[in-house]
C-alpha positions as protocol buffer text, in pm:
chain_id: "A"
residue {
  index: 1
  type: MET
  ca { x: 0 y: 0 z: 0 }
}
residue {
  index: 2
  type: ILE
  ca { x: 134 y: 345 z: -91 }
}
residue {
  index: 3
  type: TRP
  ca { x: 128 y: 609 z: 180 }
}
residue {
  index: 4
  type: PRO
  ca { x: 103 y: 955 z: 20 }
}
residue {
  index: 5
  type: LEU
  ca { x: 317 y: 1216 z: 192 }
}
residue {
  index: 6
  type: PRO
  ca { x: 23 y: 1463 z: 220 }
}
residue {
  index: 7
  type: TRP
  ca { x: -99 y: 1271 z: 523 }
}
residue {
  index: 8
  type: LEU
  ca { x: 181 y: 1451 z: 710 }
}
residue {
  index: 9
  type: ALA
  ca { x: 8 y: 1784 z: 647 }
}
residue {
  index: 10
  type: PHE
  ca { x: -315 y: 1645 z: 790 }
}
residue {
  index: 11
  type: LEU
  ca { x: -135 y: 1513 z: 1095 }
}
residue {
  index: 12
  type: LEU
  ca { x: 35 y: 1842 z: 1161 }
}
residue {
  index: 13
  type: SER
  ca { x: -289 y: 2037 z: 1124 }
}
residue {
  index: 14
  type: ALA
  ca { x: -445 y: 1807 z: 1381 }
}
residue {
  index: 15
  type: ALA
  ca { x: -144 y: 1814 z: 1612 }
}
residue {
  index: 16
  type: SER
  ca { x: -306 y: 2065 z: 1848 }
}
residue {
  index: 17
  type: CYS
  ca { x: -541 y: 1787 z: 1952 }
}
residue {
  index: 18
  type: ALA
  ca { x: -245 y: 1588 z: 2078 }
}
residue {
  index: 19
  type: ASP
  ca { x: -208 y: 1820 z: 2374 }
}
residue {
  index: 20
  type: THR
  ca { x: -520 y: 1672 z: 2531 }
}
residue {
  index: 21
  type: GLN
  ca { x: -473 y: 1310 z: 2417 }
}
residue {
  index: 22
  type: PRO
  ca { x: -268 y: 1052 z: 2606 }
}
residue {
  index: 23
  type: ALA
  ca { x: 57 y: 985 z: 2420 }
}
residue {
  index: 24
  type: SER
  ca { x: 144 y: 624 z: 2350 }
}
residue {
  index: 25
  type: ASP
  ca { x: 480 y: 691 z: 2189 }
}
residue {
  index: 26
  type: ILE
  ca { x: 747 y: 943 z: 2286 }
}
residue {
  index: 27
  type: ALA
  ca { x: 1088 y: 966 z: 2120 }
}
residue {
  index: 28
  type: ALA
  ca { x: 1351 y: 1217 z: 2226 }
}
residue {
  index: 29
  type: ARG
  ca { x: 1685 y: 1348 z: 2109 }
}
residue {
  index: 30
  type: PRO
  ca { x: 1896 y: 1527 z: 2373 }
}
residue {
  index: 31
  type: ALA
  ca { x: 2058 y: 1866 z: 2336 }
}
residue {
  index: 32
  type: ALA
  ca { x: 2400 y: 1703 z: 2292 }
}
residue {
  index: 33
  type: VAL
  ca { x: 2286 y: 1536 z: 1971 }
}
residue {
  index: 34
  type: PHE
  ca { x: 2177 y: 1864 z: 1816 }
}
residue {
  index: 35
  type: ALA
  ca { x: 2503 y: 2028 z: 1922 }
}
residue {
  index: 36
  type: LYS
  ca { x: 2700 y: 1747 z: 1755 }
}
residue {
  index: 37
  type: THR
  ca { x: 2494 y: 1757 z: 1437 }
}
residue {
  index: 38
  type: ARG
  ca { x: 2548 y: 2133 z: 1409 }
}
residue {
  index: 39
  type: GLN
  ca { x: 2922 y: 2081 z: 1451 }
}
residue {
  index: 40
  type: ALA
  ca { x: 2924 y: 1806 z: 1188 }
}
residue {
  index: 41
  type: PHE
  ca { x: 2734 y: 2032 z: 949 }
}
residue {
  index: 42
  type: GLU
  ca { x: 2981 y: 2318 z: 999 }
}
residue {
  index: 43
  type: ARG
  ca { x: 3285 y: 2089 z: 957 }
}
residue {
  index: 44
  type: ASN
  ca { x: 3162 y: 1951 z: 627 }
}
residue {
  index: 45
  type: GLN
  ca { x: 2962 y: 2241 z: 487 }
}
residue {
  index: 46
  type: GLN
  ca { x: 3183 y: 2253 z: 176 }
}
residue {
  index: 47
  type: LEU
  ca { x: 2968 y: 1965 z: 50 }
}
residue {
  index: 48
  type: ALA
  ca { x: 2664 y: 2198 z: 41 }
}
residue {
  index: 49
  type: PRO
  ca { x: 2790 y: 2557 z: 79 }
}
residue {
  index: 50
  type: GLN
  ca { x: 2454 y: 2721 z: 0 }
}
residue {
  index: 51
  type: ALA
  ca { x: 2236 y: 2503 z: 222 }
}
residue {
  index: 52
  type: ALA
  ca { x: 2112 y: 2539 z: 579 }
}
residue {
  index: 53
  type: LEU
  ca { x: 2062 y: 2266 z: 839 }
}
residue {
  index: 54
  type: ARG
  ca { x: 1711 y: 2142 z: 907 }
}
residue {
  index: 55
  type: TYR
  ca { x: 1569 y: 1825 z: 1058 }
}
residue {
  index: 56
  type: ARG
  ca { x: 1267 y: 1613 z: 973 }
}
residue {
  index: 57
  type: VAL
  ca { x: 1074 y: 1361 z: 1178 }
}
residue {
  index: 58
  type: PHE
  ca { x: 895 y: 1072 z: 1007 }
}
residue {
  index: 59
  type: PRO
  ca { x: 641 y: 865 z: 1204 }
}
residue {
  index: 60
  type: ALA
  ca { x: 653 y: 497 z: 1114 }
}
residue {
  index: 61
  type: ARG
  ca { x: 276 y: 489 z: 1071 }
}
residue {
  index: 62
  type: PRO
  ca { x: 10 y: 760 z: 1022 }
}
residue {
  index: 63
  type: ALA
  ca { x: -53 y: 925 z: 1358 }
}
residue {
  index: 64
  type: THR
  ca { x: -102 y: 1269 z: 1504 }
}
residue {
  index: 65
  type: PHE
  ca { x: 224 y: 1388 z: 1654 }
}
residue {
  index: 66
  type: SER
  ca { x: 378 y: 1704 z: 1792 }
}
residue {
  index: 67
  type: LEU
  ca { x: 731 y: 1826 z: 1863 }
}
residue {
  index: 68
  type: TRP
  ca { x: 851 y: 1987 z: 2186 }
}
residue {
  index: 69
  type: GLN
  ca { x: 1171 y: 2155 z: 2297 }
}
residue {
  index: 70
  type: THR
  ca { x: 1281 y: 2033 z: 2639 }
}
residue {
  index: 71
  type: GLY
  ca { x: 1547 y: 2195 z: 2850 }
}
residue {
  index: 72
  type: PRO
  ca { x: 1643 y: 2370 z: 3172 }
}
residue {
  index: 73
  type: ALA
  ca { x: 1345 y: 2605 z: 3167 }
}
residue {
  index: 74
  type: GLY
  ca { x: 1090 y: 2336 z: 3090 }
}
residue {
  index: 75
  type: LYS
  ca { x: 901 y: 2229 z: 2779 }
}
residue {
  index: 76
  type: THR
  ca { x: 778 y: 2444 z: 2491 }
}
residue {
  index: 77
  type: ARG
  ca { x: 608 y: 2365 z: 2162 }
}
residue {
  index: 78
  type: LEU
  ca { x: 841 y: 2349 z: 1860 }
}
residue {
  index: 79
  type: PRO
  ca { x: 689 y: 2495 z: 1542 }
}
residue {
  index: 80
  type: GLN
  ca { x: 677 y: 2246 z: 1253 }
}
residue {
  index: 81
  type: SER
  ca { x: 663 y: 2308 z: 882 }
}
residue {
  index: 82
  type: ALA
  ca { x: 422 y: 2128 z: 651 }
}
residue {
  index: 83
  type: ASP
  ca { x: 680 y: 1854 z: 588 }
}
residue {
  index: 84
  type: ALA
  ca { x: 724 y: 1783 z: 961 }
}
residue {
  index: 85
  type: GLY
  ca { x: 1055 y: 1969 z: 960 }
}
residue {
  index: 86
  type: PHE
  ca { x: 1220 y: 2234 z: 1172 }
}
residue {
  index: 87
  type: SER
  ca { x: 1528 y: 2449 z: 1136 }
}
residue {
  index: 88
  type: ALA
  ca { x: 1836 y: 2412 z: 1353 }
}
residue {
  index: 89
  type: ALA
  ca { x: 1817 y: 2790 z: 1399 }
}
residue {
  index: 90
  type: THR
  ca { x: 1486 y: 2758 z: 1588 }
}
residue {
  index: 91
  type: LEU
  ca { x: 1631 y: 2532 z: 1857 }
}
residue {
  index: 92
  type: LEU
  ca { x: 1723 y: 2693 z: 2186 }
}
residue {
  index: 93
  type: ASP
  ca { x: 2077 y: 2631 z: 2310 }
}
residue {
  index: 94
  type: GLY
  ca { x: 2088 y: 2346 z: 2559 }
}
residue {
  index: 95
  type: TYR
  ca { x: 1749 y: 2208 z: 2455 }
}
residue {
  index: 96
  type: GLY
  ca { x: 1657 y: 1870 z: 2315 }
}
residue {
  index: 97
  type: VAL
  ca { x: 1350 y: 1767 z: 2115 }
}
residue {
  index: 98
  type: GLN
  ca { x: 1067 y: 1528 z: 2194 }
}
residue {
  index: 99
  type: ALA
  ca { x: 834 y: 1375 z: 1934 }
}
residue {
  index: 100
  type: VAL
  ca { x: 501 y: 1283 z: 2092 }
}
residue {
  index: 101
  type: SER
  ca { x: 253 y: 1061 z: 1907 }
}
residue {
  index: 102
  type: GLU
  ca { x: -92 y: 924 z: 1986 }
}
residue {
  index: 103
  type: ARG
  ca { x: 8 y: 586 z: 1839 }
}
residue {
  index: 104
  type: SER
  ca { x: 306 y: 359 z: 1885 }
}
residue {
  index: 105
  type: GLY
  ca { x: 539 y: 267 z: 1602 }
}
residue {
  index: 106
  type: GLY
  ca { x: 842 y: 488 z: 1640 }
}
residue {
  index: 107
  type: PHE
  ca { x: 997 y: 771 z: 1443 }
}
residue {
  index: 108
  type: ALA
  ca { x: 1275 y: 818 z: 1191 }
}
residue {
  index: 109
  type: TRP
  ca { x: 1488 y: 1130 z: 1240 }
}
residue {
  index: 110
  type: ARG
  ca { x: 1678 y: 1281 z: 947 }
}
residue {
  index: 111
  type: PRO
  ca { x: 1889 y: 1585 z: 872 }
}
residue {
  index: 112
  type: ASP
  ca { x: 1733 y: 1780 z: 586 }
}
residue {
  index: 113
  type: ILE
  ca { x: 1989 y: 1974 z: 381 }
}
residue {
  index: 114
  type: ARG
  ca { x: 1878 y: 2128 z: 52 }
}
residue {
  index: 115
  type: THR
  ca { x: 2054 y: 2368 z: -180 }
}
residue {
  index: 116
  type: PRO
  ca { x: 1800 y: 2633 z: -292 }
}
residue {
  index: 117
  type: GLY
  ca { x: 1679 y: 2648 z: -651 }
}
residue {
  index: 118
  type: LEU
  ca { x: 1642 y: 2280 z: -734 }
}
residue {
  index: 119
  type: PRO
  ca { x: 1319 y: 2145 z: -886 }
}
residue {
  index: 120
  type: ASP
  ca { x: 1085 y: 1946 z: -664 }
}
residue {
  index: 121
  type: ASN
  ca { x: 1189 y: 1612 z: -815 }
}
residue {
  index: 122
  type: ALA
  ca { x: 1563 y: 1664 z: -769 }
}
residue {
  index: 123
  type: ARG
  ca { x: 1821 y: 1662 z: -494 }
}
residue {
  index: 124
  type: ARG
  ca { x: 2192 y: 1748 z: -502 }
}
residue {
  index: 125
  type: LEU
  ca { x: 2432 y: 1463 z: -426 }
}
residue {
  index: 126
  type: GLY
  ca { x: 2658 y: 1681 z: -209 }
}
residue {
  index: 127
  type: ASP
  ca { x: 2356 y: 1773 z: 6 }
}
residue {
  index: 128
  type: LEU
  ca { x: 2277 y: 1405 z: 56 }
}
residue {
  index: 129
  type: ARG
  ca { x: 2640 y: 1322 z: 135 }
}
residue {
  index: 130
  type: LEU
  ca { x: 2629 y: 1593 z: 401 }
}
residue {
  index: 131
  type: GLU
  ca { x: 2303 y: 1455 z: 542 }
}
residue {
  index: 132
  type: CYS
  ca { x: 2469 y: 1116 z: 586 }
}
residue {
  index: 133
  type: LEU
  ca { x: 2772 y: 1272 z: 757 }
}
residue {
  index: 134
  type: VAL
  ca { x: 2561 y: 1488 z: 990 }
}
residue {
  index: 135
  type: ASP
  ca { x: 2356 y: 1184 z: 1090 }
}
residue {
  index: 136
  type: ALA
  ca { x: 2657 y: 958 z: 1143 }
}
residue {
  index: 137
  type: GLN
  ca { x: 2886 y: 1206 z: 1318 }
}
residue {
  index: 138
  type: GLY
  ca { x: 2612 y: 1372 z: 1520 }
}
residue {
  index: 139
  type: GLY
  ca { x: 2446 y: 1055 z: 1645 }
}
residue {
  index: 140
  type: LEU
  ca { x: 2097 y: 1159 z: 1539 }
}
residue {
  index: 141
  type: ASN
  ca { x: 2003 y: 792 z: 1504 }
}
residue {
  index: 142
  type: PRO
  ca { x: 2131 y: 539 z: 1759 }
}
residue {
  index: 143
  type: GLY
  ca { x: 2360 y: 282 z: 1605 }
}
residue {
  index: 144
  type: GLY
  ca { x: 2543 y: 521 z: 1375 }
}
residue {
  index: 145
  type: GLU
  ca { x: 2921 y: 518 z: 1380 }
}
residue {
  index: 146
  type: ALA
  ca { x: 3123 y: 838 z: 1352 }
}
residue {
  index: 147
  type: GLY
  ca { x: 3368 y: 686 z: 1103 }
}
residue {
  index: 148
  type: LEU
  ca { x: 3101 y: 606 z: 847 }
}
residue {
  index: 149
  type: CYS
  ca { x: 3002 y: 822 z: 551 }
}
residue {
  index: 150
  type: GLU
  ca { x: 3338 y: 999 z: 566 }
}
residue {
  index: 151
  type: PRO
  ca { x: 3425 y: 1160 z: 230 }
}
residue {
  index: 152
  type: GLY
  ca { x: 3782 y: 1026 z: 235 }
}
residue {
  index: 153
  type: GLU
  ca { x: 3912 y: 891 z: -95 }
}
residue {
  index: 154
  type: ARG
  ca { x: 3612 y: 821 z: -310 }
}
residue {
  index: 155
  type: LYS
  ca { x: 3624 y: 507 z: -519 }
}
residue {
  index: 156
  type: ALA
  ca { x: 3619 y: 542 z: -897 }
}
residue {
  index: 157
  type: ALA
  ca { x: 3400 y: 328 z: -1121 }
}
residue {
  index: 158
  type: CYS
  ca { x: 3196 y: 218 z: -821 }
}
residue {
  index: 159
  type: LEU
  ca { x: 2896 y: 140 z: -1038 }
}
residue {
  index: 160
  type: ASP
  ca { x: 3077 y: -85 z: -1288 }
}
residue {
  index: 161
  type: GLU
  ca { x: 2971 y: -385 z: -1086 }
}
residue {
  index: 162
  type: VAL
  ca { x: 2685 y: -330 z: -844 }
}
residue {
  index: 163
  type: ALA
  ca { x: 2758 y: -627 z: -618 }
}
residue {
  index: 164
  type: SER
  ca { x: 3123 y: -527 z: -580 }
}
residue {
  index: 165
  type: CYS
  ca { x: 3027 y: -167 z: -514 }
}
residue {
  index: 166
  type: LEU
  ca { x: 2782 y: -270 z: -245 }
}
residue {
  index: 167
  type: ARG
  ca { x: 3047 y: -475 z: -70 }
}
residue {
  index: 168
  type: GLN
  ca { x: 3289 y: -181 z: -64 }
}
residue {
  index: 169
  type: ALA
  ca { x: 3068 y: 119 z: 6 }
}
residue {
  index: 170
  type: SER
  ca { x: 3047 y: 236 z: 365 }
}
residue {
  index: 171
  type: LEU
  ca { x: 2692 y: 369 z: 345 }
}
residue {
  index: 172
  type: VAL
  ca { x: 2608 y: 224 z: 681 }
}
residue {
  index: 173
  type: LEU
  ca { x: 2369 y: 331 z: 960 }
}
residue {
  index: 174
  type: LEU
  ca { x: 2126 y: 45 z: 996 }
}
residue {
  index: 175
  type: GLY
  ca { x: 2089 y: 127 z: 1366 }
}
residue {
  index: 176
  type: GLN
  ca { x: 1827 y: 383 z: 1260 }
}
residue {
  index: 177
  type: VAL
  ca { x: 1622 y: 101 z: 1108 }
}
residue {
  index: 178
  type: GLU
  ca { x: 1673 y: -145 z: 1389 }
}
residue {
  index: 179
  type: GLN
  ca { x: 1568 y: 105 z: 1656 }
}
residue {
  index: 180
  type: MET
  ca { x: 1233 y: 168 z: 1484 }
}
residue {
  index: 181
  type: GLY
  ca { x: 1118 y: -156 z: 1331 }
}
residue {
  index: 182
  type: GLN
  ca { x: 1347 y: -417 z: 1484 }
}
residue {
  index: 183
  type: LEU
  ca { x: 1444 y: -517 z: 1131 }
}
residue {
  index: 184
  type: GLN
  ca { x: 1638 y: -841 z: 1137 }
}
residue {
  index: 185
  type: VAL
  ca { x: 1890 y: -857 z: 852 }
}
residue {
  index: 186
  type: GLU
  ca { x: 1951 y: -1221 z: 770 }
}
residue {
  index: 187
  type: ALA
  ca { x: 2310 y: -1345 z: 775 }
}
residue {
  index: 188
  type: GLY
  ca { x: 2361 y: -1494 z: 430 }
}
residue {
  index: 189
  type: PRO
  ca { x: 2550 y: -1824 z: 429 }
}
residue {
  index: 190
  type: TYR
  ca { x: 2755 y: -1728 z: 124 }
}
residue {
  index: 191
  type: GLN
  ca { x: 2824 y: -1357 z: 160 }
}
residue {
  index: 192
  type: ASN
  ca { x: 2817 y: -1077 z: 413 }
}
residue {
  index: 193
  type: ARG
  ca { x: 2539 y: -840 z: 315 }
}
residue {
  index: 194
  type: PRO
  ca { x: 2648 y: -482 z: 389 }
}
residue {
  index: 195
  type: ARG
  ca { x: 2442 y: -228 z: 575 }
}
residue {
  index: 196
  type: HIS
  ca { x: 2337 y: 86 z: 397 }
}
residue {
  index: 197
  type: TYR
  ca { x: 2229 y: 434 z: 487 }
}
residue {
  index: 198
  type: LEU
  ca { x: 1861 y: 470 z: 404 }
}
residue {
  index: 199
  type: PHE
  ca { x: 1732 y: 802 z: 280 }
}
residue {
  index: 200
  type: ILE
  ca { x: 1357 y: 876 z: 286 }
}
residue {
  index: 201
  type: ALA
  ca { x: 1203 y: 1033 z: -23 }
}
residue {
  index: 202
  type: ASP
  ca { x: 910 y: 1275 z: -23 }
}
residue {
  index: 203
  type: GLN
  ca { x: 701 y: 1044 z: -242 }
}
residue {
  index: 204
  type: PRO
  ca { x: 702 y: 674 z: -336 }
}
residue {
  index: 205
  type: LEU
  ca { x: 978 y: 615 z: -592 }
}
residue {
  index: 206
  type: PHE
  ca { x: 971 y: 444 z: -928 }
}
residue {
  index: 207
  type: SER
  ca { x: 1330 y: 517 z: -1034 }
}
residue {
  index: 208
  type: ILE
  ca { x: 1638 y: 727 z: -951 }
}
residue {
  index: 209
  type: THR
  ca { x: 1867 y: 885 z: -1210 }
}
residue {
  index: 210
  type: LEU
  ca { x: 2208 y: 1048 z: -1155 }
}
residue {
  index: 211
  type: GLU
  ca { x: 2286 y: 1341 z: -1386 }
}
residue {
  index: 212
  type: TYR
  ca { x: 2606 y: 1544 z: -1415 }
}
residue {
  index: 213
  type: GLY
  ca { x: 2690 y: 1727 z: -1736 }
}
residue {
  index: 214
  type: ASP
  ca { x: 2666 y: 1474 z: -2017 }
}
residue {
  index: 215
  type: GLN
  ca { x: 2670 y: 1181 z: -1774 }
}
residue {
  index: 216
  type: LYS
  ca { x: 2341 y: 1013 z: -1700 }
}
residue {
  index: 217
  type: LEU
  ca { x: 2274 y: 687 z: -1521 }
}
residue {
  index: 218
  type: VAL
  ca { x: 1954 y: 521 z: -1401 }
}
residue {
  index: 219
  type: LEU
  ca { x: 2048 y: 345 z: -1078 }
}
residue {
  index: 220
  type: PRO
  ca { x: 1983 y: -30 z: -1064 }
}
residue {
  index: 221
  type: ALA
  ca { x: 1674 y: -119 z: -863 }
}
residue {
  index: 222
  type: ILE
  ca { x: 1891 y: -264 z: -586 }
}
residue {
  index: 223
  type: TRP
  ca { x: 1947 y: 92 z: -461 }
}
residue {
  index: 224
  type: GLN
  ca { x: 1573 y: 130 z: -389 }
}
residue {
  index: 225
  type: TYR
  ca { x: 1326 y: -6 z: -134 }
}
residue {
  index: 226
  type: GLY
  ca { x: 1599 y: -123 z: 104 }
}
residue {
  index: 227
  type: SER
  ca { x: 1686 y: -403 z: -140 }
}
residue {
  index: 228
  type: ALA
  ca { x: 2057 y: -364 z: -72 }
}
residue {
  index: 229
  type: ILE
  ca { x: 1992 y: -448 z: 294 }
}
residue {
  index: 230
  type: THR
  ca { x: 1776 y: -757 z: 269 }
}
residue {
  index: 231
  type: THR
  ca { x: 1592 y: -965 z: 11 }
}
residue {
  index: 232
  type: SER
  ca { x: 1375 y: -1131 z: 274 }
}
residue {
  index: 233
  type: PRO
  ca { x: 1000 y: -1090 z: 207 }
}
residue {
  index: 234
  type: TYR
  ca { x: 939 y: -1130 z: 582 }
}
residue {
  index: 235
  type: ALA
  ca { x: 1136 y: -825 z: 698 }
}
residue {
  index: 236
  type: THR
  ca { x: 946 y: -565 z: 900 }
}
residue {
  index: 237
  type: TRP
  ca { x: 1020 y: -214 z: 778 }
}
residue {
  index: 238
  type: PRO
  ca { x: 1006 y: 105 z: 986 }
}
residue {
  index: 239
  type: TYR
  ca { x: 867 y: 311 z: 700 }
}
residue {
  index: 240
  type: PRO
  ca { x: 696 y: 218 z: 370 }
}
residue {
  index: 241
  type: ARG
  ca { x: 963 y: 68 z: 145 }
}
residue {
  index: 242
  type: GLU
  ca { x: 843 y: 270 z: -156 }
}
residue {
  index: 243
  type: TYR
  ca { x: 1003 y: 577 z: 3 }
}
residue {
  index: 244
  type: LEU
  ca { x: 1340 y: 423 z: 95 }
}
residue {
  index: 245
  type: TYR
  ca { x: 1656 y: 452 z: -114 }
}
residue {
  index: 246
  type: SER
  ca { x: 2035 y: 442 z: -94 }
}
residue {
  index: 247
  type: LEU
  ca { x: 2299 y: 611 z: -308 }
}
residue {
  index: 248
  type: PRO
  ca { x: 2661 y: 544 z: -416 }
}
residue {
  index: 249
  type: LEU
  ca { x: 2791 y: 820 z: -191 }
}
residue {
  index: 250
  type: GLU
  ca { x: 3155 y: 715 z: -233 }
}
residue {
  index: 251
  type: SER
  ca { x: 3160 y: 703 z: -611 }
}
residue {
  index: 252
  type: ALA
  ca { x: 3420 y: 944 z: -750 }
}
residue {
  index: 253
  type: ASP
  ca { x: 3238 y: 930 z: -1084 }
}
residue {
  index: 254
  type: TRP
  ca { x: 2967 y: 1155 z: -946 }
}
residue {
  index: 255
  type: PRO
  ca { x: 3071 y: 1496 z: -801 }
}
residue {
  index: 256
  type: ASP
  ca { x: 2882 y: 1683 z: -533 }
}
residue {
  index: 257
  type: ASP
  ca { x: 2695 y: 1890 z: -794 }
}
residue {
  index: 258
  type: THR
  ca { x: 2542 y: 1574 z: -940 }
}
residue {
  index: 259
  type: ARG
  ca { x: 2165 y: 1592 z: -952 }
}
residue {
  index: 260
  type: VAL
  ca { x: 1967 y: 1301 z: -813 }
}
residue {
  index: 261
  type: ILE
  ca { x: 1644 y: 1293 z: -1018 }
}
residue {
  index: 262
  type: PHE
  ca { x: 1344 y: 1106 z: -878 }
}
residue {
  index: 263
  type: GLU
  ca { x: 1066 y: 960 z: -1089 }
}
residue {
  index: 264
  type: THR
  ca { x: 776 y: 898 z: -855 }
}
residue {
  index: 265
  type: MET
  ca { x: 503 y: 639 z: -870 }
}
residue {
  index: 266
  type: ALA
  ca { x: 172 y: 740 z: -1023 }
}
residue {
  index: 267
  type: LYS
  ca { x: -79 y: 845 z: -760 }
}
residue {
  index: 268
  type: GLN
  ca { x: -359 y: 604 z: -689 }
}
residue {
  index: 269
  type: PRO
  ca { x: -706 y: 736 z: -793 }
}
């Protein structure tokens, strides 16, 4: 079943009701996490020099939810945008954030870094590389390791052989998945299946294309729907798989100004 992103707007418009409803799910990120993510953003901002740091919160299932700043002086409501996002600039120093939902299921937390001026169906690869670094180095999702997603020496011709590329790429951070949906990644008897950083798209995806100058490549389907993590039909996912994707972040063939073009699935009538 496809979950259209517009349900987020409905949830946010109804969020005022959550103040009087008993919460069955509360997820929090402490002030230290937001301090570390800001530092990671500033250290690596050359990847997206024109972008600002935002965050987004994705509930695992449709539910009314609200965001709160919590700190030394108590608890105050955190304004949310229509996409369930908020700017790092709106956070008070020394304050963390709580996500409060009327239903259980958990939340996914993501940095949201976007260079202005791109069309709605496109992202910039450098922005997404920076999102991965901010998440990993800042500890936004438990289970991330600070050494992952480092720019380092990017590997050339990473896409020549998808299986080889997947074995080499350090696009890890499966802790974010495990903490939400308790996804069990099967241990293959013949190969070690790598863990991959999962991005969340705004709409269900049909295909992803990389474009830079005259270069153009439609990514193999293994980069979508969490397929690079597990092929098990019995896996429990923390968010609809149609929205999930990974990218060859370490490929030297694709510079930071590469555009990541999304073709979305047709909307259901």
